[in-house]
PDB file of C-alpha atoms and ligand atoms in Angstrom:
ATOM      1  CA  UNK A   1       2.388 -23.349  -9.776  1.00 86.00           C
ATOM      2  CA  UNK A   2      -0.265 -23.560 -12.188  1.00 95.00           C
ATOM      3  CA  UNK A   3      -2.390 -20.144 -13.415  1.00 97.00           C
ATOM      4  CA  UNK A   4      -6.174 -20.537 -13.515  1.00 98.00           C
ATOM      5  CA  UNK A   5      -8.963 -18.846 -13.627  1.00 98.00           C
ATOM      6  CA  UNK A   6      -9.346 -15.121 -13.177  1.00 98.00           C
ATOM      7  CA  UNK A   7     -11.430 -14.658  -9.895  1.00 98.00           C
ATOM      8  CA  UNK A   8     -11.001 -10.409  -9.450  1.00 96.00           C
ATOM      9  CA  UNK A   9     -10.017  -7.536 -11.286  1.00 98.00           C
ATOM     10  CA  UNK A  10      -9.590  -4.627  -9.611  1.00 95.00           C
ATOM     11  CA  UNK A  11      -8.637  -0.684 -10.033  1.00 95.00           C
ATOM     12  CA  UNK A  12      -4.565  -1.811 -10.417  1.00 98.00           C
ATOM     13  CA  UNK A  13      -4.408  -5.573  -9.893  1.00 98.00           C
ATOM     14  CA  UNK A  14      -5.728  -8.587 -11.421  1.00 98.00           C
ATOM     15  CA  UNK A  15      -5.976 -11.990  -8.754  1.00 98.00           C
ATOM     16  CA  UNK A  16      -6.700 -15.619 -10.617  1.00 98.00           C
ATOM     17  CA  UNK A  17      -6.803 -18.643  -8.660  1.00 98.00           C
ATOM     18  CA  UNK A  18      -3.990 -21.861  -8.842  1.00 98.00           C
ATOM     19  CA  UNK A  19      -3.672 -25.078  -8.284  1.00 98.00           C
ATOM     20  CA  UNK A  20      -3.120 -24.159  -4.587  1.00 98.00           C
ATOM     21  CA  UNK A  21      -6.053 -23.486  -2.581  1.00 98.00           C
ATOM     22  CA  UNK A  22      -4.143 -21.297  -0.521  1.00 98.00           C
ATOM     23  CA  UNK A  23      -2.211 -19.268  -2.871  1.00 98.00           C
ATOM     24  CA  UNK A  24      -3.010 -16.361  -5.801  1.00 98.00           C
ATOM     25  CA  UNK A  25      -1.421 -14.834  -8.701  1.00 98.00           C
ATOM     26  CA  UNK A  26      -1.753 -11.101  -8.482  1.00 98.00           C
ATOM     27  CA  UNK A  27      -1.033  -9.562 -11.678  1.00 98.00           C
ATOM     28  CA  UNK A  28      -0.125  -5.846 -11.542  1.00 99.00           C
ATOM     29  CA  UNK A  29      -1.701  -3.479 -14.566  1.00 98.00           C
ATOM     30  CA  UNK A  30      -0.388   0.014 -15.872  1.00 98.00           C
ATOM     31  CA  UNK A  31      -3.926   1.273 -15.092  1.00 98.00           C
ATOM     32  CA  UNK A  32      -3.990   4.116 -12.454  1.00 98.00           C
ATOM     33  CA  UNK A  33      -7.407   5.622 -10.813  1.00 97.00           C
ATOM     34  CA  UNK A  34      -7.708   8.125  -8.338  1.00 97.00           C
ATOM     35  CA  UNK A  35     -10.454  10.350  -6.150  1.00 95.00           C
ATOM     36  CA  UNK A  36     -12.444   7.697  -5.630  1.00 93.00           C
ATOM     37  CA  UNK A  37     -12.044   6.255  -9.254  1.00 93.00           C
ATOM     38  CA  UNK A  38     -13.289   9.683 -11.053  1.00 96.00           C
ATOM     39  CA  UNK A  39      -9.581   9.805 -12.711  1.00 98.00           C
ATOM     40  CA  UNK A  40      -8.696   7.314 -15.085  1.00 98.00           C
ATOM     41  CA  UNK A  41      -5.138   7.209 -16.403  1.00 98.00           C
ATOM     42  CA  UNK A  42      -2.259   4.918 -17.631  1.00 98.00           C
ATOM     43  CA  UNK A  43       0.805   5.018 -16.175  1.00 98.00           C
ATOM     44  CA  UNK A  44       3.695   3.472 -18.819  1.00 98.00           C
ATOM     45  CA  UNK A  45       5.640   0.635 -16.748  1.00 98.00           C
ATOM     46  CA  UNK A  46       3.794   1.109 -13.435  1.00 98.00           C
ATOM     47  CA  UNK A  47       2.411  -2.394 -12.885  1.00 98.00           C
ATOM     48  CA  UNK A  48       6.195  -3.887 -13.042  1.00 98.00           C
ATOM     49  CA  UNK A  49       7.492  -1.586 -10.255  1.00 98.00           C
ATOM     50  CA  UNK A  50       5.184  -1.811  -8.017  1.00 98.00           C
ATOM     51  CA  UNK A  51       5.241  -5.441  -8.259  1.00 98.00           C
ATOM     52  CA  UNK A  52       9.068  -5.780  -7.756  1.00 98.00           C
ATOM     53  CA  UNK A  53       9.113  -2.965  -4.944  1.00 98.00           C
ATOM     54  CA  UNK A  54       6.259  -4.306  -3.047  1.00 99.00           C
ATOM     55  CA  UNK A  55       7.921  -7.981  -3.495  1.00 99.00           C
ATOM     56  CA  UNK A  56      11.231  -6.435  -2.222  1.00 98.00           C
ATOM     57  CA  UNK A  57       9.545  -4.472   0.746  1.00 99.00           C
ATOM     58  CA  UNK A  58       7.886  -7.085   1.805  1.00 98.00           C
ATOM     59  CA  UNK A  59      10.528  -9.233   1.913  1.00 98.00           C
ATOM     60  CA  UNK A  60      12.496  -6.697   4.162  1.00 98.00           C
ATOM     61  CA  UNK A  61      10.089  -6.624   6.190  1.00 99.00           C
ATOM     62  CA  UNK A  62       9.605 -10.660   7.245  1.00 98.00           C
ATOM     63  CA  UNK A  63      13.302 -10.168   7.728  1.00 98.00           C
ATOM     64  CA  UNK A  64      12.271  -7.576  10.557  1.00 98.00           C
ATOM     65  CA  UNK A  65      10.082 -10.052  11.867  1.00 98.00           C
ATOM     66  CA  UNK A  66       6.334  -8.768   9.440  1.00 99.00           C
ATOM     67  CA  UNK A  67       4.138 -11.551   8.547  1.00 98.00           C
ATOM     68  CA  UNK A  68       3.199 -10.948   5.166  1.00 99.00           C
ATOM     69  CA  UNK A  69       1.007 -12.607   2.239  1.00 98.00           C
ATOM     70  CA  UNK A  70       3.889 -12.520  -0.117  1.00 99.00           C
ATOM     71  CA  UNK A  71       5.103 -15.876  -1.602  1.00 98.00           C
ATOM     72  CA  UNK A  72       7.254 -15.711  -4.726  1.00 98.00           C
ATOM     73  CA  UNK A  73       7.599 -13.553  -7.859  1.00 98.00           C
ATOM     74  CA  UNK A  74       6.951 -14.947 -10.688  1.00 98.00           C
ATOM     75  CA  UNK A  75       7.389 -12.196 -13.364  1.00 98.00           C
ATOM     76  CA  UNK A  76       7.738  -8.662 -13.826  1.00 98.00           C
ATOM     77  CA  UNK A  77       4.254  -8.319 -13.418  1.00 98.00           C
ATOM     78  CA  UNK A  78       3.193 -11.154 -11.547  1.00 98.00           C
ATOM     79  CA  UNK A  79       3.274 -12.679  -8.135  1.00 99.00           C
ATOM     80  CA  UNK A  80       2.028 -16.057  -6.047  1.00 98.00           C
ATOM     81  CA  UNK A  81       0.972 -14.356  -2.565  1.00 98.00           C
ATOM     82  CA  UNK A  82      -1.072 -16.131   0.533  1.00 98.00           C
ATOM     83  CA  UNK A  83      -4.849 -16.519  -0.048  1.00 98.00           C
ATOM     84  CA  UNK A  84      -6.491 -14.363   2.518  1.00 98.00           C
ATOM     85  CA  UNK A  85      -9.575 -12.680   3.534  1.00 98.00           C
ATOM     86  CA  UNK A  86      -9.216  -9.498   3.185  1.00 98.00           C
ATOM     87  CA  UNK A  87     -10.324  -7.527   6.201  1.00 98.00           C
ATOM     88  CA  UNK A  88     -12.063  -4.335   4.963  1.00 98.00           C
ATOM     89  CA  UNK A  89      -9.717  -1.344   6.639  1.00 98.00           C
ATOM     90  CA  UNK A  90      -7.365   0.990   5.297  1.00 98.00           C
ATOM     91  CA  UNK A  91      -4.675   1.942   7.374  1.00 99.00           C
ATOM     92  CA  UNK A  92      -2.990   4.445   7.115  1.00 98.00           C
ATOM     93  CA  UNK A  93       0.314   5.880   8.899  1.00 99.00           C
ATOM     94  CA  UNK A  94       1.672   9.272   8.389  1.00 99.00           C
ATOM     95  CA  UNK A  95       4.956  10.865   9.355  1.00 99.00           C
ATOM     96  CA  UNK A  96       4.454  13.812   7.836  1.00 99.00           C
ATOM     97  CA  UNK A  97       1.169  16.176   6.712  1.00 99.00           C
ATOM     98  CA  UNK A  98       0.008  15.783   3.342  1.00 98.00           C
ATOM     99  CA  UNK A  99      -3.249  15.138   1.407  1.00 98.00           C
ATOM    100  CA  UNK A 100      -6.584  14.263   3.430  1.00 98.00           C
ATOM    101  CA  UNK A 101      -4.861  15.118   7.019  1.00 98.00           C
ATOM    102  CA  UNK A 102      -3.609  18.597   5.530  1.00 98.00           C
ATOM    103  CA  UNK A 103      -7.059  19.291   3.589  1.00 98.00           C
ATOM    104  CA  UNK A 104      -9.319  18.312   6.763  1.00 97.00           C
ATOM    105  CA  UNK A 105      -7.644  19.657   9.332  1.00 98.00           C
ATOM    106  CA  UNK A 106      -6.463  22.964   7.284  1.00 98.00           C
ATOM    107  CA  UNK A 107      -2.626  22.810   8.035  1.00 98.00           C
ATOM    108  CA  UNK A 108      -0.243  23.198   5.157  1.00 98.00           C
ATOM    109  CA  UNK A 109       1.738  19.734   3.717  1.00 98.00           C
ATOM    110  CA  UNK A 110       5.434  19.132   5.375  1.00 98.00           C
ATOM    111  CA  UNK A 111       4.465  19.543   8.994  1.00 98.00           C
ATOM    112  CA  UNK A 112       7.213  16.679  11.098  1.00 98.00           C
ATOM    113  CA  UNK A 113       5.457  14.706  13.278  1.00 99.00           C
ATOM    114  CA  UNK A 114       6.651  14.146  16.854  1.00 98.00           C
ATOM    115  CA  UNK A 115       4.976  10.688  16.591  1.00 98.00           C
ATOM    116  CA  UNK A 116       3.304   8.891  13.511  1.00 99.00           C
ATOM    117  CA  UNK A 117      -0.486   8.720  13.252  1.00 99.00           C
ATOM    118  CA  UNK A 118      -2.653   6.242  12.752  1.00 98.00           C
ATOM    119  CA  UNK A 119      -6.526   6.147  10.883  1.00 98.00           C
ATOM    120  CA  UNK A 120      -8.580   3.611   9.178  1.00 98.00           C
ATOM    121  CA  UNK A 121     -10.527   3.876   6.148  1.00 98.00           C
ATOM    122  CA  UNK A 122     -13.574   1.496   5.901  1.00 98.00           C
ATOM    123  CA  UNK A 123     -13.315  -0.256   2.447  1.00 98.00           C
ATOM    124  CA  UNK A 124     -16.424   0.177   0.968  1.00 97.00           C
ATOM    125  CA  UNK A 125     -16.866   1.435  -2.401  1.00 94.00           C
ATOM    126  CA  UNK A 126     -20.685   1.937  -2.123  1.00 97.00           C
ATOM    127  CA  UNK A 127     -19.724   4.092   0.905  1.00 98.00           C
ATOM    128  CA  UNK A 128     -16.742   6.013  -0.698  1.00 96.00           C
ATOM    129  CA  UNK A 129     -14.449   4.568   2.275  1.00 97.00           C
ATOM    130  CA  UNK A 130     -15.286   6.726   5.338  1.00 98.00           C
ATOM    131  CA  UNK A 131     -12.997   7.509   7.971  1.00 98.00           C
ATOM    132  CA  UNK A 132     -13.217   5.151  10.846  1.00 98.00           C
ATOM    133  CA  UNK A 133     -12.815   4.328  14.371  1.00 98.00           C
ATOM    134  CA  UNK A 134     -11.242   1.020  16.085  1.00 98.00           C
ATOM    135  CA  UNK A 135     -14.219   0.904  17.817  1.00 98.00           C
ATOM    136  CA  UNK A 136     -16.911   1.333  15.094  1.00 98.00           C
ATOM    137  CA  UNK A 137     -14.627  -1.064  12.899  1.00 98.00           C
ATOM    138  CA  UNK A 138     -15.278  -3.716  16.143  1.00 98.00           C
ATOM    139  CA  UNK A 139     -18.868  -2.531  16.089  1.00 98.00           C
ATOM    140  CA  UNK A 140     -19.480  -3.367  12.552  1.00 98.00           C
ATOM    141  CA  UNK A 141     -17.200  -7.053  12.899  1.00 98.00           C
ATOM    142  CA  UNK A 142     -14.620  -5.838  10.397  1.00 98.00           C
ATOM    143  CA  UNK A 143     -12.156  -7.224  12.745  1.00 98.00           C
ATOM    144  CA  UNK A 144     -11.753  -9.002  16.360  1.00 98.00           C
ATOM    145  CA  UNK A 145     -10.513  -6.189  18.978  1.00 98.00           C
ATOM    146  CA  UNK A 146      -7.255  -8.098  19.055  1.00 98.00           C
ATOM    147  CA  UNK A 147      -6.893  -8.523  15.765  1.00 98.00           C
ATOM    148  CA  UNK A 148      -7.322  -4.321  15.167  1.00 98.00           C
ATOM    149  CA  UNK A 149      -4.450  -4.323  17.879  1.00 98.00           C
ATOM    150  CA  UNK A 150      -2.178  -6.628  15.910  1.00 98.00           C
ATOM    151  CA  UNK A 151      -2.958  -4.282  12.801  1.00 99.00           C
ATOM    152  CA  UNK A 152      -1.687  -1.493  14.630  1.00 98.00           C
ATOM    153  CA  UNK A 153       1.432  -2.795  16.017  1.00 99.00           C
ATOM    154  CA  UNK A 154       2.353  -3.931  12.823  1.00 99.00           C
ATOM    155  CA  UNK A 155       1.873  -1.315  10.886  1.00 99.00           C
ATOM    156  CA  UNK A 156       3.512   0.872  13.375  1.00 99.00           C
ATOM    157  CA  UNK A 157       6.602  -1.612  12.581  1.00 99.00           C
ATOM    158  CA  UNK A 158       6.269  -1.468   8.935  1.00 99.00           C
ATOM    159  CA  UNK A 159       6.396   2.257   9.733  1.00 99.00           C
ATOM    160  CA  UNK A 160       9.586   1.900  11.774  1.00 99.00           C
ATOM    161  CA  UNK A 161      11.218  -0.315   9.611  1.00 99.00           C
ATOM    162  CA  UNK A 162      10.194   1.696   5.966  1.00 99.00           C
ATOM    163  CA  UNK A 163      10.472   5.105   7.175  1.00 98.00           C
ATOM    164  CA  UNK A 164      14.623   4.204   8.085  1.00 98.00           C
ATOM    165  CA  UNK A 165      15.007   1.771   5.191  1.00 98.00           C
ATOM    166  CA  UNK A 166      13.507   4.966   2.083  1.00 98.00           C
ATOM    167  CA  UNK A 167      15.601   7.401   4.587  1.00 98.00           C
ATOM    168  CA  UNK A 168      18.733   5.511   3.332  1.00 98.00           C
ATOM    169  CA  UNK A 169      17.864   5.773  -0.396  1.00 98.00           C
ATOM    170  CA  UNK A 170      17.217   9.715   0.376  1.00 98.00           C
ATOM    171  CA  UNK A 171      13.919   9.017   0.720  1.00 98.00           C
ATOM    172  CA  UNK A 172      11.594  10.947   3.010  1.00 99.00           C
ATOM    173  CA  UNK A 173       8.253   8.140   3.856  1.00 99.00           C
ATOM    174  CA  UNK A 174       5.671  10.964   4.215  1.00 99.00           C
ATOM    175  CA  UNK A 175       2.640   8.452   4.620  1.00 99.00           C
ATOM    176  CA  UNK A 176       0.797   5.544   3.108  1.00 99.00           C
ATOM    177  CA  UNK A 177      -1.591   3.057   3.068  1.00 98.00           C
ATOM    178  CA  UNK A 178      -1.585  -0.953   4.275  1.00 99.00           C
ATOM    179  CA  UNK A 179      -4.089  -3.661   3.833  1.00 98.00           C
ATOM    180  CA  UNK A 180      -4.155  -6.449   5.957  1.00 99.00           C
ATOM    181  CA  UNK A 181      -5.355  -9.832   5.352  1.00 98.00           C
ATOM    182  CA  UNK A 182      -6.551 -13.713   7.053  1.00 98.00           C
ATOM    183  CA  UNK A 183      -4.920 -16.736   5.739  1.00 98.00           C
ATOM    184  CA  UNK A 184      -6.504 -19.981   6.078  1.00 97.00           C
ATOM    185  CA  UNK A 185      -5.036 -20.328   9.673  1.00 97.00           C
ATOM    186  CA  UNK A 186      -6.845 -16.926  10.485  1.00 97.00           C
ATOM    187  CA  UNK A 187      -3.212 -15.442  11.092  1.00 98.00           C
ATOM    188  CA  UNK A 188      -3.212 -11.505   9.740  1.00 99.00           C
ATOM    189  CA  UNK A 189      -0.596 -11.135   7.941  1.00 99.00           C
ATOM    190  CA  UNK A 190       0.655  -7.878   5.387  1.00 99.00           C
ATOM    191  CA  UNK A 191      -0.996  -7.879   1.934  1.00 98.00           C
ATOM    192  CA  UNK A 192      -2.308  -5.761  -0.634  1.00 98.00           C
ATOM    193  CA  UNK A 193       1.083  -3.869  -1.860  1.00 98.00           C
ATOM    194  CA  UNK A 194       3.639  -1.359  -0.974  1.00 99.00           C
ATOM    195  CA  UNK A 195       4.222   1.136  -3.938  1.00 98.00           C
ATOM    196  CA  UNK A 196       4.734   4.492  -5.111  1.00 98.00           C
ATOM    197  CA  UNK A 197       0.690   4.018  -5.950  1.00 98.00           C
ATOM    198  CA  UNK A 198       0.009   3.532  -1.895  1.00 98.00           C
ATOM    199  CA  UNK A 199       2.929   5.945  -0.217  1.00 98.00           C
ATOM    200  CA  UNK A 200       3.775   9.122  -0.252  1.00 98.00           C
ATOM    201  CA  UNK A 201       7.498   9.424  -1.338  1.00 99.00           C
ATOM    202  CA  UNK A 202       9.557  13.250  -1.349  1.00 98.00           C
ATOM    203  CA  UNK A 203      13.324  13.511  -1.970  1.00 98.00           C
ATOM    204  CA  UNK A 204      14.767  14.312   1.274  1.00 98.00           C
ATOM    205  CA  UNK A 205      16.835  17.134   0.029  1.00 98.00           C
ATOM    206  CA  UNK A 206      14.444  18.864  -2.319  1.00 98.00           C
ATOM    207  CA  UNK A 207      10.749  17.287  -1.734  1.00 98.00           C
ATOM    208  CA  UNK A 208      10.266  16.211  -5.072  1.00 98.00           C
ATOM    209  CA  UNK A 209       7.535  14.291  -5.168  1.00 98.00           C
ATOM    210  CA  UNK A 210       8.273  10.997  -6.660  1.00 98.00           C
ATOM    211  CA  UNK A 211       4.885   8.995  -5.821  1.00 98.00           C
ATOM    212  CA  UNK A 212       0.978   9.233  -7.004  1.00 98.00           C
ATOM    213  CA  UNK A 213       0.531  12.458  -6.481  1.00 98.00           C
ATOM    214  CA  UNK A 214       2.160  13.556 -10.003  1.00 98.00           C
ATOM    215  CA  UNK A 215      -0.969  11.609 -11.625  1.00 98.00           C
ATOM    216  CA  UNK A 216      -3.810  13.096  -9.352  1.00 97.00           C
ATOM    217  CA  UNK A 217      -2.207  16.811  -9.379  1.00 97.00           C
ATOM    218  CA  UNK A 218      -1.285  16.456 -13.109  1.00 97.00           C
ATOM    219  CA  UNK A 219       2.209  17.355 -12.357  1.00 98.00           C
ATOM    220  CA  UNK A 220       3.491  15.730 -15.296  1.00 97.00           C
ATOM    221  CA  UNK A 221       6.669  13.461 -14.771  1.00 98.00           C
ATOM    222  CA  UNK A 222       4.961  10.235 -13.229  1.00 98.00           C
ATOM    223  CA  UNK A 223       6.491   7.503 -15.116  1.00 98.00           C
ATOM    224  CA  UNK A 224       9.826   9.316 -14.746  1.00 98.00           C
ATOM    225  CA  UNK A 225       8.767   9.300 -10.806  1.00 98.00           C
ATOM    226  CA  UNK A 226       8.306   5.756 -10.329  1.00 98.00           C
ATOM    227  CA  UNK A 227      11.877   5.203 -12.373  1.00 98.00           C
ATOM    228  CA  UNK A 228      13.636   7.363 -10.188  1.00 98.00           C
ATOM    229  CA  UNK A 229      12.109   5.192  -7.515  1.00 98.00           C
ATOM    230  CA  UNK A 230      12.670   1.730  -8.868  1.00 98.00           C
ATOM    231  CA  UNK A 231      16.349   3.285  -9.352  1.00 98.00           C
ATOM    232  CA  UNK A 232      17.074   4.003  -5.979  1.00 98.00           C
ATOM    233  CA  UNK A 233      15.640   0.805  -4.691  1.00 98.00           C
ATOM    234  CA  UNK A 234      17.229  -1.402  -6.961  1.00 98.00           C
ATOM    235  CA  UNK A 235      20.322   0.918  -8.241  1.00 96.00           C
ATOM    236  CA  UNK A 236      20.846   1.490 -11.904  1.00 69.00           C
TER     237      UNK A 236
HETATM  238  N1  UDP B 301      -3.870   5.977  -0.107  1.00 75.07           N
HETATM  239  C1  UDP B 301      -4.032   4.859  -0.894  1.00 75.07           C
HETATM  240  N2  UDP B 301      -5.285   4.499  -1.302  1.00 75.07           N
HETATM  241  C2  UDP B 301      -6.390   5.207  -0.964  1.00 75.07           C
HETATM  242  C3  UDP B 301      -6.240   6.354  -0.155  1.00 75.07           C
HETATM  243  C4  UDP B 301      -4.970   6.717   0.260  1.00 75.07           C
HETATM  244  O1  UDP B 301      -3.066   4.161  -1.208  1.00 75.07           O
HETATM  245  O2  UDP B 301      -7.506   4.810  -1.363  1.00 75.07           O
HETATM  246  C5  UDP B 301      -2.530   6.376   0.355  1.00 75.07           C
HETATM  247  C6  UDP B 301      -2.022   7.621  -0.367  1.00 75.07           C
HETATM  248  O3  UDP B 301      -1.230   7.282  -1.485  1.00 75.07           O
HETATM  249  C7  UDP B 301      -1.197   8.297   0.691  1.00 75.07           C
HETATM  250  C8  UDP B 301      -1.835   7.864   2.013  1.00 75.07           C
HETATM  251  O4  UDP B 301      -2.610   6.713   1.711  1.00 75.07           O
HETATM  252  O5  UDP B 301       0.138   7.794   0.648  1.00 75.07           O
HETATM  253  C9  UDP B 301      -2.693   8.932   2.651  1.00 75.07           C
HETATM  254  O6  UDP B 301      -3.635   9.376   1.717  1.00 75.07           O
HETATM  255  P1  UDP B 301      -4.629  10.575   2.081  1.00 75.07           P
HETATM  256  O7  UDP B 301      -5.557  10.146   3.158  1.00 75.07           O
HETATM  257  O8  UDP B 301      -3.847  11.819   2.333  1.00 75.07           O
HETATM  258  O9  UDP B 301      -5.557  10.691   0.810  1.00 75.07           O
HETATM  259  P2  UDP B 301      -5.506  11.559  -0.532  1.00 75.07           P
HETATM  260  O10 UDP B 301      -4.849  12.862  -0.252  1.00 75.07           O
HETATM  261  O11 UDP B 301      -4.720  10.685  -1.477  1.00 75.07           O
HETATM  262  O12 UDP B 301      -6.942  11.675  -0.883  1.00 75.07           O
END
């Protein structure tokens, strides 16, 4: 697999073409951002373990039957994934209240919920990613009405699959966010990553937060957070 030319950089990742049509080299930075981009930080080490936890996660999760756009790993920072088309929604899954659904709907964080939710975000930086409906998202052609169905079974399975999987490692999955993608075949498949960046993680016996949130709340800690995480995915 050849490296060429740099085609994106973005807020954590950088993509650059190959000599595949069909395939990318995402290469993960330290660089963290958050509300909207307004904070700017570093986080020491970041970049590698979100690349190696995503890679793992998403290999668990073809296992449990997930398409998803990852390929092969081919560093601690970098990874060959599927080419795809992006479709412009955030989805997001909760199991527990946190963040935006505890500051909208003025509950407190660590509410259990009977069921997991589901929203979308439209990506649109210009627009500061709204909230969204399935049916506005159809509406405005982000996506086919079957293909928003396929998005929400599978995350719903990612869900199902994660939520056990962290549980294991003492791990309560409090929420997060996917992105889905097209492949040349117009298949959706899983892409974007699976991180301590995109979920909410809290120890299950003290709720220690051990995601994000220790950068945007200033808690102090955050590298130490997504050590303790790499850790208990991948042991000592
Ligand atoms: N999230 C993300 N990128 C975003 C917005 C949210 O990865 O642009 C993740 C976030 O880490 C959390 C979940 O999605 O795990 C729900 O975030 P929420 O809507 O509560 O937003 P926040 O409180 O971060 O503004």
């Amino acid at each position: 697999m050849e490296k060429r030319e740099q085609l994106y950089e973005g807020k954590a990742k950088k993509v650059f073409a190959t000599d595949d049509k069909n395939a990318v080299i995402v290469s993960y930075k330290d660089d963290a951002t958050a509300f909207d981009g307004a904070k700017k930080g570093t986080i020491v080490g970041k970049g590698v373990v979100n690349n190696k936890m995503s890679n793992f996660l998403m290999q668990i999760l073809e296992k449990q039957g997930v398409k998803t756009h990852f390929i092969e790993e081919l560093s601690d920072r970098e990874t060959v994934v599927k080419k795809v088309e992006i479709v412009p929604l955030e989805v997001i899954i909760r199991n527990i209240s946190a963040g935006s659904f505890a500051r909208n709907y003025g509950v407190e964080e660590g509410i259990v919920f009977a069921e997991p939710t589901i929203e979308f975000s439209y990506k649109n930086d210009d627009l500061h990613d709204p909230l969204i409906n399935s049916y506005h998202a159809v509406a405005l052609k982000l996506a086919t009405k079957e293909e928003i169905e396929q998005i929400k079974a599978m995350a719903f399975k990612v869900n199902a699959v994660l939520k056990d999987y962290f549980l294991g490692l003492g791990v309560k999955l409090v929420d997060f966010k996917l992105e889905f993608g097209r492949t040349a075949d117009g298949e959706i498949v899983l892409a974007d990553e699976i991180s301590p960046d995109t979920c909410r993680f809290w120890d299950k016996d003290t709720n220690e937060k051990l995601d994000k949130d220790r950068f945007r709340r200033d808690m102090g800690g955050v590298e130490d957070a997504y050590k303790e995480m790499m850790k208990r995915v991948f042991g000592e």
